[in-house]
């Protein structure tokens, strides 16, 4: 299978490197408007793959024709969030980039499954879904896998085991909903493992996970995002039917409609094969509703843009 990664920045290049190092697919195409950067990174990776004995080939390009016949296209193109910049600040810049990318995917890889990573994630996934006209199973936003990893990390600092499951739904933003009722240590729900104060701290650290990295690096994270993208890609390629939290187009599930937001979905060779409805507590249901509502202003901006550009 050929996989294309749009955007050869920190997230795109790290994703590309994991895809080749793990030999997940036969060919990776790395596309960026800045061809030199893509080329430089790809040469470095190809030299690494010789040492690793990896067989996946890499092609760098700025020509969308090269993504032809890709089975999966990962969109990481965009402007990353800087300290003090909200994800919503990025909206106006990134929607134009998304339009250009999605129209080219539609043209050159019309049968692909699209994984959206660019922020603001749920809004960009909504835009990609609308711009592409693809079925809702084929446009997947990668946010919840990363947020859940951040929650698992916060838990791992407090227990002496790796038997941890964490689940975060809702928007990939400060309005995310870390689920205490669906996160476990040794199969025990978090609220039975920790006291209320510690549970609150875990939620706070999860929500702050991305911003903390931005504060240190002056740019957003890339290793964990790349690992989360690879998890999603492997679930599709190996048809694992894994339950993964992803931004998905909803039609009534979790009492939400006409939005894309993080929910647990079953991922297999067809992309999102099912939205999985887990029982939430009253408090979690309320937080999820607030999370959905937090999208409305940005969605109105996207809708207006799409209307003005005749989509
Ligand atoms: N077409 C192709 N590539 C583009 C375009 C475009 N129209 N516009 C920008 N790019 C490229 C840039 O040249 C850059 O190489 O996208 C890349 C973005 O890389 P970085 O700035 O390093 O950003 P990164 O940290 O990789 O994050 C990318 O993922 O997690 C999200 O918030 C993050 O939206 C951001 C995206």
XYZ file of C-alpha atoms and ligand atoms in Angstrom:
347
model
C 0.000 0.000 0.000
C 1.163 3.506 -0.821
C 0.656 6.133 1.855
C 0.985 9.862 1.252
C 1.816 12.362 3.956
C 0.971 15.983 3.162
C 3.238 18.350 5.072
C 6.876 17.461 5.799
C 7.115 19.469 9.001
C 7.721 18.016 12.449
C 4.602 15.849 12.542
C 4.668 14.804 8.872
C 8.366 13.895 8.868
C 8.146 12.028 12.197
C 5.175 10.088 10.829
C 7.059 9.278 7.663
C 10.045 8.068 9.680
C 7.904 5.770 11.838
C 6.128 4.399 8.758
C 9.440 3.451 7.145
C 11.203 2.323 10.331
C 8.301 -0.004 11.154
C 7.927 -1.010 7.471
C 4.206 -0.420 7.758
C 3.725 0.079 4.003
C 5.630 -0.353 0.735
C 5.894 3.305 -0.276
C 5.566 6.696 1.402
C 5.121 9.925 -0.556
C 6.046 13.037 1.404
C 4.602 16.211 -0.096
C 5.299 19.776 0.984
C 5.167 23.184 -0.638
C 8.706 23.573 0.653
C 10.271 20.835 -1.448
C 13.795 21.376 -0.145
C 12.802 20.611 3.423
C 10.926 17.481 2.344
C 13.874 16.365 0.238
C 16.468 16.968 2.936
C 14.486 15.048 5.521
C 13.742 12.192 3.121
C 17.424 11.731 2.221
C 18.228 11.584 5.933
C 15.467 8.986 6.423
C 16.562 6.904 3.444
C 20.066 6.761 4.881
C 18.563 5.734 8.208
C 16.516 3.037 6.500
C 19.683 1.552 4.970
C 21.151 1.189 8.461
C 17.852 -0.195 9.773
C 17.458 -2.545 6.813
C 13.951 -1.181 6.206
C 12.409 -1.760 2.786
C 9.814 1.016 2.549
C 10.646 3.552 -0.163
C 10.187 7.319 0.164
C 9.441 9.836 -2.540
C 9.410 13.567 -1.915
C 7.431 15.936 -4.033
C 5.471 19.141 -4.299
C 3.385 17.774 -7.150
C 0.039 16.282 -6.118
C 0.045 13.916 -9.088
C 2.558 11.832 -7.123
C -0.066 10.913 -4.534
C -2.018 8.998 -7.197
C -3.291 5.586 -6.001
C -2.513 6.235 -2.350
C -4.610 4.061 -0.070
C -4.254 6.492 2.828
C -3.461 10.209 2.815
C -2.378 11.830 6.076
C -2.836 15.617 6.230
C -0.359 17.400 8.498
C 0.053 20.521 6.373
C -0.602 23.721 8.185
C 0.759 26.189 10.610
C 1.550 24.814 14.074
C 0.246 26.399 17.239
C 2.683 28.754 18.939
C 2.656 29.562 22.647
C -0.234 31.857 23.517
C -2.007 31.020 20.256
C -5.284 29.137 20.609
C -6.134 26.375 18.164
C -8.980 28.563 16.972
C -6.490 31.315 16.023
C -5.146 28.916 13.457
C -8.480 28.415 11.809
C -8.335 31.118 9.201
C -4.870 30.153 7.970
C -5.400 26.422 7.971
C -8.795 26.204 6.280
C -7.335 27.620 3.059
C -4.518 25.082 3.187
C -7.057 22.329 3.858
C -9.087 23.355 0.823
C -6.080 23.122 -1.475
C -4.993 19.759 -0.042
C -8.429 18.119 -0.050
C -9.286 19.194 -3.592
C -6.051 17.593 -4.764
C -6.769 14.390 -2.838
C -10.189 14.304 -4.466
C -8.551 14.651 -7.850
C -5.605 12.278 -7.477
C -6.534 9.808 -4.736
C -10.337 9.691 -4.829
C -10.550 6.258 -3.209
C -8.199 6.949 -0.319
C -8.919 7.105 3.386
C -8.003 10.550 4.709
C -6.492 11.071 8.152
C -6.643 14.703 9.263
C -4.070 15.884 11.805
C -3.896 19.642 11.169
C -5.338 21.846 13.901
C -7.868 22.942 14.975
C -8.457 19.243 14.488
C -12.213 18.737 14.734
C -12.867 21.815 12.636
C -10.336 20.782 10.000
C -11.849 17.293 9.895
C -15.306 18.824 9.452
C -13.948 20.965 6.601
C -12.171 17.997 4.999
C -15.338 15.899 5.188
C -17.407 18.624 3.537
C -14.797 19.563 0.928
C -14.098 15.967 -0.088
C -17.624 14.639 -0.423
C -16.147 11.307 0.774
C -18.198 8.916 2.890
C -18.028 9.629 6.634
C -16.034 6.416 7.144
C -13.186 7.773 4.995
C -12.425 11.037 6.788
C -10.857 10.459 10.203
C -9.502 13.051 12.622
C -6.527 12.020 14.735
C -6.785 13.716 18.131
C -8.268 11.404 20.744
C -5.564 8.745 20.416
C -2.986 11.391 21.301
C -5.057 12.854 24.151
C -5.645 9.354 25.520
C -1.886 8.694 25.412
C -1.388 11.905 27.376
C -3.924 10.745 29.955
C -2.248 7.329 30.174
C 1.063 9.130 30.727
C -0.427 11.187 33.570
C -1.744 7.970 35.145
C 1.537 6.114 34.603
C 3.389 8.634 36.762
C 1.231 7.559 39.709
C 1.194 3.749 39.429
C 3.800 1.018 39.134
C 2.362 -0.848 36.160
C 1.860 -0.447 32.434
C -1.600 -2.038 32.591
C -3.324 1.256 31.959
C -6.176 2.116 29.612
C -7.157 5.722 29.145
C -9.899 7.193 27.004
C -10.447 10.811 26.059
C -13.354 11.910 23.881
C -14.679 15.308 22.811
C -12.755 17.989 20.970
C -8.973 17.884 20.571
C -8.707 21.077 22.619
C -9.016 22.336 26.171
C -12.674 21.202 25.942
C -11.639 17.542 25.666
C -13.401 15.042 27.925
C -11.077 12.600 29.734
C -13.351 9.743 30.814
C -12.746 8.612 34.382
C -15.456 5.962 34.003
C -13.786 4.422 30.923
C -10.144 4.644 32.013
C -8.613 1.809 33.962
C -5.621 0.547 35.922
C -5.695 -3.276 36.114
C -9.306 -3.145 34.842
C -10.312 -0.954 37.790
C -12.032 2.330 36.905
C -9.912 5.359 37.745
C -12.331 6.751 40.321
C -11.827 3.513 42.319
C -8.043 3.701 42.046
C -7.438 7.348 42.960
C -9.108 9.864 45.254
C -11.089 12.761 43.778
C -8.201 15.217 44.044
C -5.809 12.930 42.141
C -8.455 12.239 39.466
C -8.808 16.008 39.058
C -5.041 16.389 38.697
C -4.920 13.646 36.046
C -7.665 15.393 34.069
C -5.833 18.707 34.331
C -2.475 17.228 33.254
C -4.184 15.531 30.292
C -5.754 18.775 29.168
C -2.483 20.610 29.640
C -0.388 17.889 27.926
C 0.011 19.675 24.594
C 0.459 23.190 25.976
C 3.194 21.970 28.349
C 5.241 20.771 25.370
C 4.653 24.014 23.468
C 5.973 25.902 26.477
C 9.254 23.962 26.424
C 9.750 23.662 22.670
C 8.043 26.819 21.378
C 6.340 24.485 18.916
C 3.802 21.698 19.230
C 4.464 18.001 19.807
C 5.435 15.560 17.074
C 6.706 12.202 18.353
C 3.467 11.232 20.126
C 1.291 12.610 17.292
C 3.310 10.518 14.804
C 2.906 7.399 16.957
C -0.841 8.025 17.175
C -1.076 8.422 13.384
C 0.801 5.139 12.899
C -1.592 3.360 15.274
C -4.470 4.549 13.123
C -2.724 3.602 9.871
C -1.941 0.100 11.187
C -5.550 -0.384 12.310
C -6.672 0.375 8.737
C -3.988 -1.657 6.949
C -4.294 -4.694 9.210
C -8.088 -4.402 9.516
C -7.750 -4.750 13.284
C -11.223 -3.380 14.170
C -9.547 -1.564 17.063
C -11.538 0.753 19.289
C -9.813 4.131 18.932
C -11.000 7.614 19.868
C -11.096 9.641 16.634
C -12.838 12.711 15.360
C -15.793 11.388 13.354
C -18.827 12.811 11.610
C -21.831 12.189 13.854
C -25.462 11.693 12.922
C -27.178 11.422 16.275
C -24.620 9.318 18.135
C -23.864 10.667 21.601
C -26.785 13.065 20.937
C -24.708 15.076 18.465
C -25.340 15.728 14.785
C -23.587 17.444 11.871
C -20.320 17.833 13.756
C -17.017 16.012 13.736
C -15.784 15.310 17.249
C -13.762 12.725 19.144
C -15.687 9.542 19.987
C -14.655 5.890 20.254
C -14.837 4.307 16.802
C -14.065 0.873 15.408
C -11.275 1.234 12.828
C -10.681 -1.328 10.103
C -9.889 -1.541 6.404
C -12.862 0.679 5.543
C -11.766 3.400 7.946
C -14.392 4.223 10.564
C -16.552 1.115 10.549
C -18.741 2.001 13.516
C -19.205 4.713 16.116
C -19.145 2.883 19.422
C -21.557 4.275 22.013
C -20.193 3.762 25.505
C -22.264 4.509 28.593
C -21.184 7.857 30.039
C -21.874 9.220 33.508
C -24.171 12.223 33.892
C -21.167 14.502 34.385
C -19.343 13.101 31.329
C -22.485 13.508 29.195
C -22.693 17.146 30.288
C -18.995 17.760 29.529
C -19.344 16.129 26.112
C -22.308 18.386 25.314
C -20.227 21.424 26.314
C -17.396 20.136 24.137
C -19.754 19.847 21.137
C -21.069 23.367 21.818
C -17.522 24.765 21.951
C -17.204 24.015 18.220
C -20.179 26.060 17.072
C -18.487 29.443 16.430
C -15.681 27.878 14.402
C -18.077 25.657 12.474
C -20.061 28.764 11.554
C -16.842 30.308 10.179
C -16.164 27.178 8.100
C -19.748 27.005 6.848
C -19.584 30.646 5.783
C -16.283 30.026 4.000
C -17.703 26.970 2.220
C -20.818 28.889 1.201
C -18.795 31.807 -0.169
C -16.628 29.426 -2.154
C -19.692 27.524 -3.453
C -19.239 24.152 -1.761
N 0.712 22.347 1.091
C 1.642 21.479 1.555
N 2.364 21.694 2.667
C 2.140 22.825 3.342
C 1.176 23.779 2.932
C 0.457 23.488 1.736
N -0.457 24.348 1.272
N 1.187 24.798 3.819
C 2.096 24.504 4.753
N 2.671 23.307 4.471
C 3.722 22.617 5.197
C 4.821 23.560 5.685
O 5.731 23.872 4.645
C 5.454 22.720 6.793
O 6.555 21.942 6.326
O 3.201 22.032 6.365
C 4.310 21.782 7.225
C 3.887 22.020 8.662
O 4.937 21.626 9.460
P 5.291 22.313 10.852
O 5.207 23.777 10.699
O 6.541 21.695 11.361
O 4.046 21.861 11.780
P 3.882 20.493 12.563
O 4.426 20.626 13.920
O 4.322 19.377 11.691
O 2.296 20.453 12.707
C 1.474 20.276 11.582
O -0.249 19.186 12.816
O -0.424 18.812 15.095
C -0.814 19.631 14.033
O -1.113 21.800 15.048
C -0.322 21.064 14.197
O -1.679 21.929 12.417
C -0.371 21.541 12.778
C 0.021 20.293 11.989
